[in-house]
Structures are given as C-alpha cells and as structure tokens.
Amino acid sequence: MKTSSELEIKQDVRKFYDDIGWQEIGEGVYQNARYEDLRPVSWEYIHKCHLRVGRHLIPEGRLLLDAGSGPIQYPEYLEYSQGYQARVCADISIVALKEARQRIGDRSSGGSGLFVVADIANLPFRRDAFDGVVSLHTIHHLPIEEHKQAYQEVYRVLAPTNSAVVVNGWQDSVLMRYFVRPIKWRNRTRKRIRKSIKNLRDGRSNSSDTGPKPKGKGTFVSKHDAEWLKKEVGSLMQVEIFVWRSVSVRFLREYINPDLGGKWLLQKLYDLEERYPHFFGEYGQYPMIVIKKD
Ligand SMILES: C[S@@+](CC[C@H](N)C(=O)[O-])C[C@H]1O[C@@H](n2cnc3c(N)ncnc32)[C@H](O)[C@@H]1O
C-alpha cells in the first residue's frame, strides 16, 4: 500500500506539470524548457545527444511506449517512433497528454498516438506488450522507494529480445562535481557580497536577515547513483549504462560561450563521449540506461 506521503508527492508532481511545467511560453516551447540550454551554440550537441536514444531501440515495430512522455517536447523525440505503428504516450499529467495528442494526433483520426493517463510505477499494460520502451527524465519524479518498481514495470511490458531506454540524471555526477563546485562557490560569494552591501546601505547588520527563503519553483526530484543502479536494478534485469549527455545545463550555461569556441568544445566533447560511452555514462551527468530482455 502507498503511504500518504508517496501519494502526495505524485499529486504535487502532477499539479506542477499541469499548472506550470507544460504551460506554453512560446510556440511549441513549454515552461519546462527553462531546464534546458536552448542557445544556438549548444543546439547541435544537444540534438545529437537526443538521437542516441534511437540507436538502442529496434527501428520498426508495432507499439513504442513513451513512459512519462510529456508533450513530446523536442522534435528529435519523434524519431524514436518513426518506424512504429503507434506511439503510446503514458503520463500522469493530462495536460502533457493533450499537448502530445496535438503534436502527433491520435490513431482514430489518422495520427500515430495513443494516450493513457498512467503511473510509471504501476503501468496498466500487459506483460511483453511493447516492442520498445523509452522513459526520459521521469523516474526521478517518483518517491525514491518506487524507482526499482518503475524499472521492473518498464521491463515487464517490454517484449522479449527487445530493448528499453531510460534516461535520468545521477544524484551526484563525479565529472560535474569538479566543474559545478567553483560556480556554486562563486555564486554564494557574490550573493554574500551583494547582501552585505545592501545591508550596509540600509544600515542593518548581516545577522538581522534571517527571514524565510523563497521557495523554489520546481517539483519533487530524487535520484540515485550508478552503484545503486547496478546493484538494485542490475540484479533483476540486464542493464548497460551508456552516455546520454555528460554535462549539465548549468555547465553548458557557464562554460560554453559562443565567442570562445563553445561549439567546437562541444563537438570535441561529443567525440570523446562517443569514444568512451560507458565512462561518460557512469561519471557524467545523464546516463542512458539500456535494458535488454532476453
Ligand atoms: C521532466 S518531464 C519529461 C518529459 C519527457 N519525457 C521529456 O523528456 O521531455 C517528466 C514527465 O514525467 C511525468 N511524470 C511524473 N511522474 C510520473 C509518474 N509517476 N508516472 C508517469 N509520468 C510521470 C510528468 O508529468 C512529466 O510529463
């Protein structure tokens, strides 16, 4: 049985995506895209990383499940189901599914989509139903106790001999730790200096500022590390960790500058990731977890 806090987490996540995450802020651009680096300098790198997912799916089949589909927000996502008769979008957010339906149309009106409000930890589909499964940036929204169950569900509905691809960030990427720490330190120092200046101007002392901090605008997220995945999920099914994208959005925004060879740097990084996909998958920010079912 689910505890009330587990149910509350899911309700909060759903509310966040219905009311905020999947509200359009521009044509085909959702509020959620503020978690992505949309600058032209990073476009090619990000585009090629998205396409990595398709490599591990069989190119043609009957049904592809997109678990936590959102509105299928990036054009590259459409590539994954190109050779499939239908793409089944499952999500707890009805707003996401309505947007996804606008994008690919439903089967009854000649489109390629089927849309189901569903929880990835309790999928309402029969065993072996899908020729391919993708789940991108979704499992991390579950209460931590349900992550394993979600992987088991993905595995259960996947047809034998086929593969599923799951993308989620690591809790603490070894590579990003070294790059992001100095940024955090710099930002904290800047903030402190600004606060001190403001307090001096207002004639207050630093210690008097103990009011409540504003609440962040995001929603619930919980993540694991590679050890957890290998031990807890790897003992139940065959999993292999590849790189999806080894750098975070924060890294891109801070270190990739169009005027300082940013595009070239990302090309070199992409080449390295291609050469050492397991290393960058395990130590970078975003792994691509490929699940095979014999
Ligand atoms: C960060 S978005 C990712 C959407 C899409 N996969 C992408 O990569 O753009 C997470 C999505 O997962 C959905 N979601 C969150 N918890 C879920 C759950 N327990 N079951 C199914 N979908 C869920 C949210 O509603 C949201 O659409």
PDB file of C-alpha atoms and ligand atoms in Angstrom:
ATOM      1  CA  MET A   1       0.000   0.000   0.000  1.00  0.00           C
ATOM      2  CA  LYS A   2       1.181   3.510  -0.777  1.00  0.00           C
ATOM      3  CA  THR A   3       1.798   5.837   2.150  1.00  0.00           C
ATOM      4  CA  SER A   4       0.065   9.204   2.119  1.00  0.00           C
ATOM      5  CA  SER A   5       3.379  10.993   1.579  1.00  0.00           C
ATOM      6  CA  GLU A   6       4.086   8.901  -1.557  1.00  0.00           C
ATOM      7  CA  LEU A   7       0.657   9.802  -2.904  1.00  0.00           C
ATOM      8  CA  GLU A   8       1.158  13.450  -2.018  1.00  0.00           C
ATOM      9  CA  ILE A   9       4.457  13.511  -3.918  1.00  0.00           C
ATOM     10  CA  LYS A  10       2.751  12.218  -7.065  1.00  0.00           C
ATOM     11  CA  GLN A  11      -0.114  14.661  -6.709  1.00  0.00           C
ATOM     12  CA  ASP A  12       2.335  17.535  -6.313  1.00  0.00           C
ATOM     13  CA  VAL A  13       4.316  16.427  -9.359  1.00  0.00           C
ATOM     14  CA  ARG A  14       1.180  16.115 -11.447  1.00  0.00           C
ATOM     15  CA  LYS A  15      -0.053  19.523 -10.324  1.00  0.00           C
ATOM     16  CA  PHE A  16       3.308  21.061 -11.126  1.00  0.00           C
ATOM     17  CA  TYR A  17       3.266  19.737 -14.700  1.00  0.00           C
ATOM     18  CA  ASP A  18      -0.433  20.515 -15.273  1.00  0.00           C
ATOM     19  CA  ASP A  19      -0.269  24.043 -13.907  1.00  0.00           C
ATOM     20  CA  ILE A  20       3.292  25.103 -14.689  1.00  0.00           C
ATOM     21  CA  GLY A  21       5.637  22.678 -16.475  1.00  0.00           C
ATOM     22  CA  TRP A  22       3.507  22.086 -19.554  1.00  0.00           C
ATOM     23  CA  GLN A  23       2.166  25.594 -19.967  1.00  0.00           C
ATOM     24  CA  GLU A  24       3.359  27.042 -23.262  1.00  0.00           C
ATOM     25  CA  ILE A  25       5.584  30.112 -23.013  1.00  0.00           C
ATOM     26  CA  GLY A  26       6.135  30.389 -26.753  1.00  0.00           C
ATOM     27  CA  GLU A  27       5.110  28.469 -29.848  1.00  0.00           C
ATOM     28  CA  GLY A  28       5.814  24.821 -29.049  1.00  0.00           C
ATOM     29  CA  VAL A  29       8.045  25.862 -26.123  1.00  0.00           C
ATOM     30  CA  TYR A  30       6.972  24.923 -22.621  1.00  0.00           C
ATOM     31  CA  GLN A  31       7.862  26.401 -19.279  1.00  0.00           C
ATOM     32  CA  ASN A  32       9.738  23.135 -18.597  1.00  0.00           C
ATOM     33  CA  ALA A  33      12.261  24.058 -21.304  1.00  0.00           C
ATOM     34  CA  ARG A  34      13.832  26.529 -18.871  1.00  0.00           C
ATOM     35  CA  TYR A  35      15.672  23.482 -17.527  1.00  0.00           C
ATOM     36  CA  GLU A  36      17.346  23.097 -20.931  1.00  0.00           C
ATOM     37  CA  ASP A  37      20.004  25.143 -22.680  1.00  0.00           C
ATOM     38  CA  LEU A  38      18.214  26.392 -25.788  1.00  0.00           C
ATOM     39  CA  ARG A  39      21.008  28.603 -27.136  1.00  0.00           C
ATOM     40  CA  PRO A  40      22.130  28.028 -30.738  1.00  0.00           C
ATOM     41  CA  VAL A  41      25.698  27.325 -29.573  1.00  0.00           C
ATOM     42  CA  SER A  42      24.572  24.166 -27.767  1.00  0.00           C
ATOM     43  CA  TRP A  43      21.928  23.087 -30.274  1.00  0.00           C
ATOM     44  CA  GLU A  44      23.979  20.625 -32.306  1.00  0.00           C
ATOM     45  CA  TYR A  45      25.452  18.866 -29.271  1.00  0.00           C
ATOM     46  CA  ILE A  46      22.072  18.535 -27.572  1.00  0.00           C
ATOM     47  CA  HIS A  47      20.444  17.413 -30.820  1.00  0.00           C
ATOM     48  CA  LYS A  48      22.990  14.624 -31.319  1.00  0.00           C
ATOM     49  CA  CYS A  49      22.645  13.504 -27.699  1.00  0.00           C
ATOM     50  CA  HIS A  50      18.874  13.179 -28.140  1.00  0.00           C
ATOM     51  CA  LEU A  51      19.406  10.970 -31.180  1.00  0.00           C
ATOM     52  CA  ARG A  52      21.495   8.498 -29.152  1.00  0.00           C
ATOM     53  CA  VAL A  53      18.310   7.047 -27.674  1.00  0.00           C
ATOM     54  CA  GLY A  54      17.110   5.715 -31.028  1.00  0.00           C
ATOM     55  CA  ARG A  55      20.259   3.619 -31.524  1.00  0.00           C
ATOM     56  CA  HIS A  56      19.186   1.131 -28.893  1.00  0.00           C
ATOM     57  CA  LEU A  57      15.582   0.648 -29.995  1.00  0.00           C
ATOM     58  CA  ILE A  58      14.573  -1.701 -32.737  1.00  0.00           C
ATOM     59  CA  PRO A  59      13.849   0.597 -35.690  1.00  0.00           C
ATOM     60  CA  GLU A  60      10.466  -0.911 -36.582  1.00  0.00           C
ATOM     61  CA  GLY A  61       7.706  -2.423 -34.545  1.00  0.00           C
ATOM     62  CA  ARG A  62       4.083  -2.294 -33.529  1.00  0.00           C
ATOM     63  CA  LEU A  63       3.981  -0.285 -30.301  1.00  0.00           C
ATOM     64  CA  LEU A  64       6.512   2.035 -28.701  1.00  0.00           C
ATOM     65  CA  LEU A  65       5.787   3.071 -25.123  1.00  0.00           C
ATOM     66  CA  ASP A  66       6.886   6.548 -24.041  1.00  0.00           C
ATOM     67  CA  ALA A  67       6.536   6.405 -20.259  1.00  0.00           C
ATOM     68  CA  GLY A  68       6.365   9.949 -18.886  1.00  0.00           C
ATOM     69  CA  SER A  69       6.104  11.313 -22.415  1.00  0.00           C
ATOM     70  CA  GLY A  70       5.261  14.887 -21.513  1.00  0.00           C
ATOM     71  CA  PRO A  71       4.051  16.687 -24.654  1.00  0.00           C
ATOM     72  CA  ILE A  72       6.874  15.055 -26.738  1.00  0.00           C
ATOM     73  CA  GLN A  73       8.516  18.403 -26.423  1.00  0.00           C
ATOM     74  CA  TYR A  74      11.547  18.114 -28.691  1.00  0.00           C
ATOM     75  CA  PRO A  75      11.380  17.229 -32.409  1.00  0.00           C
ATOM     76  CA  GLU A  76      14.109  14.564 -32.005  1.00  0.00           C
ATOM     77  CA  TYR A  77      11.763  12.574 -29.776  1.00  0.00           C
ATOM     78  CA  LEU A  78       9.542  11.912 -32.796  1.00  0.00           C
ATOM     79  CA  GLU A  79      12.357   9.976 -34.453  1.00  0.00           C
ATOM     80  CA  TYR A  80      12.164   7.154 -31.916  1.00  0.00           C
ATOM     81  CA  SER A  81       8.704   6.018 -33.043  1.00  0.00           C
ATOM     82  CA  GLN A  82       9.176   6.743 -36.758  1.00  0.00           C
ATOM     83  CA  GLY A  83       9.135   3.042 -37.727  1.00  0.00           C
ATOM     84  CA  TYR A  84       6.400   2.018 -35.269  1.00  0.00           C
ATOM     85  CA  GLN A  85       2.704   1.638 -35.965  1.00  0.00           C
ATOM     86  CA  ALA A  86       1.808   3.595 -32.834  1.00  0.00           C
ATOM     87  CA  ARG A  87       3.415   5.505 -30.006  1.00  0.00           C
ATOM     88  CA  VAL A  88       1.716   5.018 -26.655  1.00  0.00           C
ATOM     89  CA  CYS A  89       2.214   8.098 -24.512  1.00  0.00           C
ATOM     90  CA  ALA A  90       1.704   7.460 -20.806  1.00  0.00           C
ATOM     91  CA  ASP A  91       1.892  10.276 -18.280  1.00  0.00           C
ATOM     92  CA  ILE A  92       0.294  11.345 -15.018  1.00  0.00           C
ATOM     93  CA  SER A  93      -0.289  14.816 -16.432  1.00  0.00           C
ATOM     94  CA  ILE A  94      -3.391  15.175 -18.567  1.00  0.00           C
ATOM     95  CA  VAL A  95      -2.083  18.486 -19.896  1.00  0.00           C
ATOM     96  CA  ALA A  96       1.031  16.691 -21.164  1.00  0.00           C
ATOM     97  CA  LEU A  97      -1.091  14.116 -22.986  1.00  0.00           C
ATOM     98  CA  LYS A  98      -3.379  16.702 -24.564  1.00  0.00           C
ATOM     99  CA  GLU A  99      -0.327  18.532 -25.887  1.00  0.00           C
ATOM    100  CA  ALA A 100       1.212  15.274 -27.119  1.00  0.00           C
ATOM    101  CA  ARG A 101      -2.027  14.467 -28.935  1.00  0.00           C
ATOM    102  CA  GLN A 102      -1.916  17.825 -30.685  1.00  0.00           C
ATOM    103  CA  ARG A 103       1.604  17.029 -31.786  1.00  0.00           C
ATOM    104  CA  ILE A 104       1.182  13.529 -33.207  1.00  0.00           C
ATOM    105  CA  GLY A 105      -2.604  13.086 -33.468  1.00  0.00           C
ATOM    106  CA  ASP A 106      -4.474  10.033 -32.219  1.00  0.00           C
ATOM    107  CA  ARG A 107      -4.947   6.751 -34.050  1.00  0.00           C
ATOM    108  CA  SER A 108      -8.685   7.288 -34.531  1.00  0.00           C
ATOM    109  CA  SER A 109      -8.035  10.444 -36.564  1.00  0.00           C
ATOM    110  CA  GLY A 110      -5.155   9.107 -38.630  1.00  0.00           C
ATOM    111  CA  GLY A 111      -2.344  10.092 -36.228  1.00  0.00           C
ATOM    112  CA  SER A 112       0.115   7.717 -34.615  1.00  0.00           C
ATOM    113  CA  GLY A 113      -0.545   8.258 -30.922  1.00  0.00           C
ATOM    114  CA  LEU A 114      -2.413   6.557 -28.118  1.00  0.00           C
ATOM    115  CA  PHE A 115      -2.638   8.450 -24.855  1.00  0.00           C
ATOM    116  CA  VAL A 116      -3.021   6.969 -21.398  1.00  0.00           C
ATOM    117  CA  VAL A 117      -3.025   8.653 -18.005  1.00  0.00           C
ATOM    118  CA  ALA A 118      -0.807   6.265 -16.081  1.00  0.00           C
ATOM    119  CA  ASP A 119       1.768   5.978 -13.334  1.00  0.00           C
ATOM    120  CA  ILE A 120       5.100   4.566 -14.495  1.00  0.00           C
ATOM    121  CA  ALA A 121       5.404   2.558 -11.268  1.00  0.00           C
ATOM    122  CA  ASN A 122       2.064   0.794 -11.990  1.00  0.00           C
ATOM    123  CA  LEU A 123       1.697   0.577 -15.744  1.00  0.00           C
ATOM    124  CA  PRO A 124      -1.771  -0.532 -16.905  1.00  0.00           C
ATOM    125  CA  PHE A 125      -0.405  -2.675 -19.763  1.00  0.00           C
ATOM    126  CA  ARG A 126       0.058  -6.395 -20.185  1.00  0.00           C
ATOM    127  CA  ARG A 127       3.407  -8.141 -19.988  1.00  0.00           C
ATOM    128  CA  ASP A 128       5.522  -8.048 -23.204  1.00  0.00           C
ATOM    129  CA  ALA A 129       3.139  -5.556 -24.853  1.00  0.00           C
ATOM    130  CA  PHE A 130       5.716  -3.183 -26.370  1.00  0.00           C
ATOM    131  CA  ASP A 131       8.395  -3.612 -28.993  1.00  0.00           C
ATOM    132  CA  GLY A 132      10.271  -0.699 -27.500  1.00  0.00           C
ATOM    133  CA  VAL A 133      10.068   1.499 -24.402  1.00  0.00           C
ATOM    134  CA  VAL A 134      11.558   4.900 -23.676  1.00  0.00           C
ATOM    135  CA  SER A 135      11.329   6.810 -20.435  1.00  0.00           C
ATOM    136  CA  LEU A 136      13.110  10.133 -20.326  1.00  0.00           C
ATOM    137  CA  HIS A 137      13.598  12.231 -17.177  1.00  0.00           C
ATOM    138  CA  THR A 138      10.602  10.706 -15.434  1.00  0.00           C
ATOM    139  CA  ILE A 139      11.605   8.054 -12.880  1.00  0.00           C
ATOM    140  CA  HIS A 140      13.351  10.749 -10.832  1.00  0.00           C
ATOM    141  CA  HIS A 141       9.937  12.261 -10.043  1.00  0.00           C
ATOM    142  CA  LEU A 142       8.886   9.146  -8.135  1.00  0.00           C
ATOM    143  CA  PRO A 143       9.321   8.695  -4.393  1.00  0.00           C
ATOM    144  CA  ILE A 144      12.727   7.034  -4.028  1.00  0.00           C
ATOM    145  CA  GLU A 145      11.222   3.740  -2.781  1.00  0.00           C
ATOM    146  CA  GLU A 146       9.384   3.315  -6.112  1.00  0.00           C
ATOM    147  CA  HIS A 147      12.294   3.680  -8.515  1.00  0.00           C
ATOM    148  CA  LYS A 148      13.058  -0.021  -8.588  1.00  0.00           C
ATOM    149  CA  GLN A 149       9.408  -0.829  -9.170  1.00  0.00           C
ATOM    150  CA  ALA A 150       9.334   1.578 -12.136  1.00  0.00           C
ATOM    151  CA  TYR A 151      12.310  -0.207 -13.756  1.00  0.00           C
ATOM    152  CA  GLN A 152      10.539  -3.508 -13.170  1.00  0.00           C
ATOM    153  CA  GLU A 153       7.408  -2.162 -14.834  1.00  0.00           C
ATOM    154  CA  VAL A 154       9.376  -0.977 -17.865  1.00  0.00           C
ATOM    155  CA  TYR A 155      10.936  -4.446 -18.072  1.00  0.00           C
ATOM    156  CA  ARG A 156       7.620  -6.269 -17.607  1.00  0.00           C
ATOM    157  CA  VAL A 157       5.860  -4.529 -20.504  1.00  0.00           C
ATOM    158  CA  LEU A 158       8.837  -4.847 -22.878  1.00  0.00           C
ATOM    159  CA  ALA A 159       8.659  -7.676 -25.427  1.00  0.00           C
ATOM    160  CA  PRO A 160      11.401 -10.339 -25.209  1.00  0.00           C
ATOM    161  CA  THR A 161      14.542  -9.812 -27.338  1.00  0.00           C
ATOM    162  CA  ASN A 162      13.894  -6.059 -27.357  1.00  0.00           C
ATOM    163  CA  SER A 163      15.345  -3.057 -25.531  1.00  0.00           C
ATOM    164  CA  ALA A 164      14.138  -0.177 -23.419  1.00  0.00           C
ATOM    165  CA  VAL A 165      15.973   3.102 -22.874  1.00  0.00           C
ATOM    166  CA  VAL A 166      15.729   5.066 -19.634  1.00  0.00           C
ATOM    167  CA  VAL A 167      17.352   8.476 -19.174  1.00  0.00           C
ATOM    168  CA  ASN A 168      17.641  10.179 -15.785  1.00  0.00           C
ATOM    169  CA  GLY A 169      20.321  12.289 -14.109  1.00  0.00           C
ATOM    170  CA  TRP A 170      22.646  10.872 -11.461  1.00  0.00           C
ATOM    171  CA  GLN A 171      22.392  12.132  -7.939  1.00  0.00           C
ATOM    172  CA  ASP A 172      25.954  13.414  -7.964  1.00  0.00           C
ATOM    173  CA  SER A 173      27.933  13.251 -11.175  1.00  0.00           C
ATOM    174  CA  VAL A 174      31.632  12.814 -10.496  1.00  0.00           C
ATOM    175  CA  LEU A 175      32.597  14.888 -13.546  1.00  0.00           C
ATOM    176  CA  MET A 176      30.165  17.712 -12.940  1.00  0.00           C
ATOM    177  CA  ARG A 177      31.160  17.935  -9.299  1.00  0.00           C
ATOM    178  CA  TYR A 178      34.526  19.392 -10.301  1.00  0.00           C
ATOM    179  CA  PHE A 179      33.060  21.908 -12.710  1.00  0.00           C
ATOM    180  CA  VAL A 180      29.990  22.984 -10.800  1.00  0.00           C
ATOM    181  CA  ARG A 181      31.548  23.413  -7.358  1.00  0.00           C
ATOM    182  CA  PRO A 182      33.547  26.531  -8.326  1.00  0.00           C
ATOM    183  CA  ILE A 183      30.386  28.030  -9.859  1.00  0.00           C
ATOM    184  CA  LYS A 184      28.423  27.410  -6.681  1.00  0.00           C
ATOM    185  CA  TRP A 185      31.197  28.884  -4.595  1.00  0.00           C
ATOM    186  CA  ARG A 186      31.421  31.967  -6.826  1.00  0.00           C
ATOM    187  CA  ASN A 187      27.640  32.479  -6.756  1.00  0.00           C
ATOM    188  CA  ARG A 188      27.495  32.141  -2.984  1.00  0.00           C
ATOM    189  CA  THR A 189      30.314  34.648  -2.571  1.00  0.00           C
ATOM    190  CA  ARG A 190      28.637  37.108  -4.949  1.00  0.00           C
ATOM    191  CA  LYS A 191      25.363  36.738  -3.084  1.00  0.00           C
ATOM    192  CA  ARG A 192      27.026  37.354   0.261  1.00  0.00           C
ATOM    193  CA  ILE A 193      28.819  40.448  -1.034  1.00  0.00           C
ATOM    194  CA  ARG A 194      25.593  41.826  -2.539  1.00  0.00           C
ATOM    195  CA  LYS A 195      23.742  41.176   0.705  1.00  0.00           C
ATOM    196  CA  SER A 196      26.426  42.880   2.775  1.00  0.00           C
ATOM    197  CA  ILE A 197      26.393  45.919   0.508  1.00  0.00           C
ATOM    198  CA  LYS A 198      22.615  46.108   0.694  1.00  0.00           C
ATOM    199  CA  ASN A 199      22.641  45.771   4.459  1.00  0.00           C
ATOM    200  CA  LEU A 200      25.291  48.454   4.776  1.00  0.00           C
ATOM    201  CA  ARG A 201      23.209  50.770   2.607  1.00  0.00           C
ATOM    202  CA  ASP A 202      20.069  50.037   4.667  1.00  0.00           C
ATOM    203  CA  GLY A 203      22.041  50.456   7.894  1.00  0.00           C
ATOM    204  CA  ARG A 204      21.349  46.866   9.017  1.00  0.00           C
ATOM    205  CA  SER A 205      23.734  44.221  10.232  1.00  0.00           C
ATOM    206  CA  ASN A 206      24.119  40.918   8.327  1.00  0.00           C
ATOM    207  CA  SER A 207      22.797  38.848  11.192  1.00  0.00           C
ATOM    208  CA  SER A 208      19.408  40.577  11.177  1.00  0.00           C
ATOM    209  CA  ASP A 209      18.472  38.998   7.849  1.00  0.00           C
ATOM    210  CA  THR A 210      17.032  35.663   8.922  1.00  0.00           C
ATOM    211  CA  GLY A 211      13.665  35.783   7.189  1.00  0.00           C
ATOM    212  CA  PRO A 212      12.271  32.796   5.272  1.00  0.00           C
ATOM    213  CA  LYS A 213      13.899  31.930   1.979  1.00  0.00           C
ATOM    214  CA  PRO A 214      11.671  32.000  -1.125  1.00  0.00           C
ATOM    215  CA  LYS A 215      10.509  28.542  -2.199  1.00  0.00           C
ATOM    216  CA  GLY A 216      11.992  27.109  -5.403  1.00  0.00           C
ATOM    217  CA  LYS A 217       9.650  26.794  -8.391  1.00  0.00           C
ATOM    218  CA  GLY A 218      10.498  23.193  -9.314  1.00  0.00           C
ATOM    219  CA  THR A 219       8.906  19.960  -8.183  1.00  0.00           C
ATOM    220  CA  PHE A 220       9.927  16.783  -6.350  1.00  0.00           C
ATOM    221  CA  VAL A 221      13.026  15.013  -7.676  1.00  0.00           C
ATOM    222  CA  SER A 222      15.033  12.138  -6.166  1.00  0.00           C
ATOM    223  CA  LYS A 223      17.978  10.437  -7.822  1.00  0.00           C
ATOM    224  CA  HIS A 224      20.362   7.533  -7.367  1.00  0.00           C
ATOM    225  CA  ASP A 225      23.962   6.817  -8.273  1.00  0.00           C
ATOM    226  CA  ALA A 226      25.466   4.247 -10.634  1.00  0.00           C
ATOM    227  CA  GLU A 227      26.246   1.843  -7.778  1.00  0.00           C
ATOM    228  CA  TRP A 228      22.605   1.719  -6.763  1.00  0.00           C
ATOM    229  CA  LEU A 229      21.509   1.084 -10.322  1.00  0.00           C
ATOM    230  CA  LYS A 230      23.996  -1.710 -10.919  1.00  0.00           C
ATOM    231  CA  LYS A 231      23.212  -3.399  -7.611  1.00  0.00           C
ATOM    232  CA  GLU A 232      19.464  -2.944  -7.250  1.00  0.00           C
ATOM    233  CA  VAL A 233      18.295  -2.949 -10.861  1.00  0.00           C
ATOM    234  CA  GLY A 234      21.189  -4.869 -12.402  1.00  0.00           C
ATOM    235  CA  SER A 235      20.408  -7.832 -10.155  1.00  0.00           C
ATOM    236  CA  LEU A 236      16.900  -8.042 -11.632  1.00  0.00           C
ATOM    237  CA  MET A 237      17.497  -7.446 -15.323  1.00  0.00           C
ATOM    238  CA  GLN A 238      20.233  -6.853 -17.855  1.00  0.00           C
ATOM    239  CA  VAL A 239      21.225  -3.188 -17.787  1.00  0.00           C
ATOM    240  CA  GLU A 240      24.028  -1.364 -19.544  1.00  0.00           C
ATOM    241  CA  ILE A 241      24.991   2.232 -18.860  1.00  0.00           C
ATOM    242  CA  PHE A 242      25.844   4.451 -21.845  1.00  0.00           C
ATOM    243  CA  VAL A 243      26.274   8.186 -22.024  1.00  0.00           C
ATOM    244  CA  TRP A 244      23.259  10.267 -22.986  1.00  0.00           C
ATOM    245  CA  ARG A 245      24.828  13.627 -22.176  1.00  0.00           C
ATOM    246  CA  SER A 246      27.722  14.043 -19.791  1.00  0.00           C
ATOM    247  CA  VAL A 247      27.268  17.722 -18.946  1.00  0.00           C
ATOM    248  CA  SER A 248      24.529  19.525 -17.068  1.00  0.00           C
ATOM    249  CA  VAL A 249      22.627  22.588 -18.223  1.00  0.00           C
ATOM    250  CA  ARG A 250      24.445  24.575 -15.580  1.00  0.00           C
ATOM    251  CA  PHE A 251      27.778  23.524 -17.077  1.00  0.00           C
ATOM    252  CA  LEU A 252      26.617  24.489 -20.566  1.00  0.00           C
ATOM    253  CA  ARG A 253      25.407  27.901 -19.488  1.00  0.00           C
ATOM    254  CA  GLU A 254      28.539  28.676 -17.523  1.00  0.00           C
ATOM    255  CA  TYR A 255      31.304  27.210 -19.640  1.00  0.00           C
ATOM    256  CA  ILE A 256      30.029  27.201 -23.205  1.00  0.00           C
ATOM    257  CA  ASN A 257      30.392  30.590 -24.781  1.00  0.00           C
ATOM    258  CA  PRO A 258      29.659  31.151 -28.485  1.00  0.00           C
ATOM    259  CA  ASP A 259      32.508  33.659 -28.728  1.00  0.00           C
ATOM    260  CA  LEU A 260      35.048  31.409 -27.037  1.00  0.00           C
ATOM    261  CA  GLY A 261      34.872  28.336 -29.238  1.00  0.00           C
ATOM    262  CA  GLY A 262      31.875  26.873 -27.413  1.00  0.00           C
ATOM    263  CA  LYS A 263      30.577  24.968 -30.413  1.00  0.00           C
ATOM    264  CA  TRP A 264      33.982  23.483 -31.128  1.00  0.00           C
ATOM    265  CA  LEU A 265      34.379  22.430 -27.484  1.00  0.00           C
ATOM    266  CA  LEU A 266      31.048  20.651 -27.548  1.00  0.00           C
ATOM    267  CA  GLN A 267      31.983  18.866 -30.760  1.00  0.00           C
ATOM    268  CA  LYS A 268      35.153  17.604 -29.062  1.00  0.00           C
ATOM    269  CA  LEU A 269      33.191  16.567 -26.003  1.00  0.00           C
ATOM    270  CA  TYR A 270      30.683  14.690 -28.152  1.00  0.00           C
ATOM    271  CA  ASP A 271      33.525  12.845 -29.928  1.00  0.00           C
ATOM    272  CA  LEU A 272      35.007  11.850 -26.568  1.00  0.00           C
ATOM    273  CA  GLU A 273      31.625  10.621 -25.327  1.00  0.00           C
ATOM    274  CA  GLU A 274      31.279   8.538 -28.474  1.00  0.00           C
ATOM    275  CA  ARG A 275      34.654   7.012 -27.862  1.00  0.00           C
ATOM    276  CA  TYR A 276      34.109   6.240 -24.187  1.00  0.00           C
ATOM    277  CA  PRO A 277      30.325   5.883 -23.807  1.00  0.00           C
ATOM    278  CA  HIS A 278      30.488   3.733 -20.671  1.00  0.00           C
ATOM    279  CA  PHE A 279      32.907   6.011 -18.844  1.00  0.00           C
ATOM    280  CA  PHE A 280      30.915   9.157 -19.589  1.00  0.00           C
ATOM    281  CA  GLY A 281      27.668   7.318 -18.870  1.00  0.00           C
ATOM    282  CA  GLU A 282      28.808   6.375 -15.416  1.00  0.00           C
ATOM    283  CA  TYR A 283      30.638   9.550 -14.401  1.00  0.00           C
ATOM    284  CA  GLY A 284      28.837  12.244 -16.409  1.00  0.00           C
ATOM    285  CA  GLN A 285      25.538  13.893 -15.550  1.00  0.00           C
ATOM    286  CA  TYR A 286      22.998  11.947 -17.609  1.00  0.00           C
ATOM    287  CA  PRO A 287      23.286   8.232 -18.252  1.00  0.00           C
ATOM    288  CA  MET A 288      21.291   6.323 -20.814  1.00  0.00           C
ATOM    289  CA  ILE A 289      20.290   3.049 -19.249  1.00  0.00           C
ATOM    290  CA  VAL A 290      19.635   0.343 -21.775  1.00  0.00           C
ATOM    291  CA  ILE A 291      17.561  -2.571 -20.569  1.00  0.00           C
ATOM    292  CA  LYS A 292      17.603  -5.773 -22.583  1.00  0.00           C
ATOM    293  CA  LYS A 293      15.038  -8.518 -22.245  1.00  0.00           C
ATOM    294  CA  ASP A 294      16.078 -11.961 -23.393  1.00  0.00           C
TER     295      ASP A 294
HETATM  296  C1  LIG B   1      10.799  16.195 -16.906  1.00  0.00           C
HETATM  297  S1  LIG B   1       9.317  15.716 -17.689  1.00  0.00           S
HETATM  298  C2  LIG B   1       9.964  14.776 -19.039  1.00  0.00           C
HETATM  299  C3  LIG B   1       9.011  14.658 -20.172  1.00  0.00           C
HETATM  300  C4  LIG B   1       9.593  13.996 -21.404  1.00  0.00           C
HETATM  301  N1  LIG B   1       9.897  12.603 -21.173  1.00  0.00           N
HETATM  302  C5  LIG B   1      10.824  14.753 -21.843  1.00  0.00           C
HETATM  303  O1  LIG B   1      11.951  14.224 -21.719  1.00  0.00           O
HETATM  304  O2  LIG B   1      10.683  15.873 -22.313  1.00  0.00           O
HETATM  305  C6  LIG B   1       8.659  14.470 -16.642  1.00  0.00           C
HETATM  306  C7  LIG B   1       7.317  13.923 -17.098  1.00  0.00           C
HETATM  307  O3  LIG B   1       7.029  12.775 -16.297  1.00  0.00           O
HETATM  308  C8  LIG B   1       5.685  12.828 -15.901  1.00  0.00           C
HETATM  309  N2  LIG B   1       5.567  12.038 -14.661  1.00  0.00           N
HETATM  310  C9  LIG B   1       5.975  12.368 -13.432  1.00  0.00           C
HETATM  311  N3  LIG B   1       5.728  11.381 -12.562  1.00  0.00           N
HETATM  312  C10 LIG B   1       5.155  10.383 -13.276  1.00  0.00           C
HETATM  313  C11 LIG B   1       4.658   9.100 -12.941  1.00  0.00           C
HETATM  314  N4  LIG B   1       4.694   8.636 -11.693  1.00  0.00           N
HETATM  315  N5  LIG B   1       4.157   8.335 -13.926  1.00  0.00           N
HETATM  316  C12 LIG B   1       4.096   8.802 -15.206  1.00  0.00           C
HETATM  317  N6  LIG B   1       4.530  10.013 -15.566  1.00  0.00           N
HETATM  318  C13 LIG B   1       5.060  10.802 -14.633  1.00  0.00           C
HETATM  319  C14 LIG B   1       5.382  14.287 -15.723  1.00  0.00           C
HETATM  320  O4  LIG B   1       4.018  14.559 -15.761  1.00  0.00           O
HETATM  321  C15 LIG B   1       6.149  14.879 -16.902  1.00  0.00           C
HETATM  322  O5  LIG B   1       5.364  14.924 -18.052  1.00  0.00           O
END
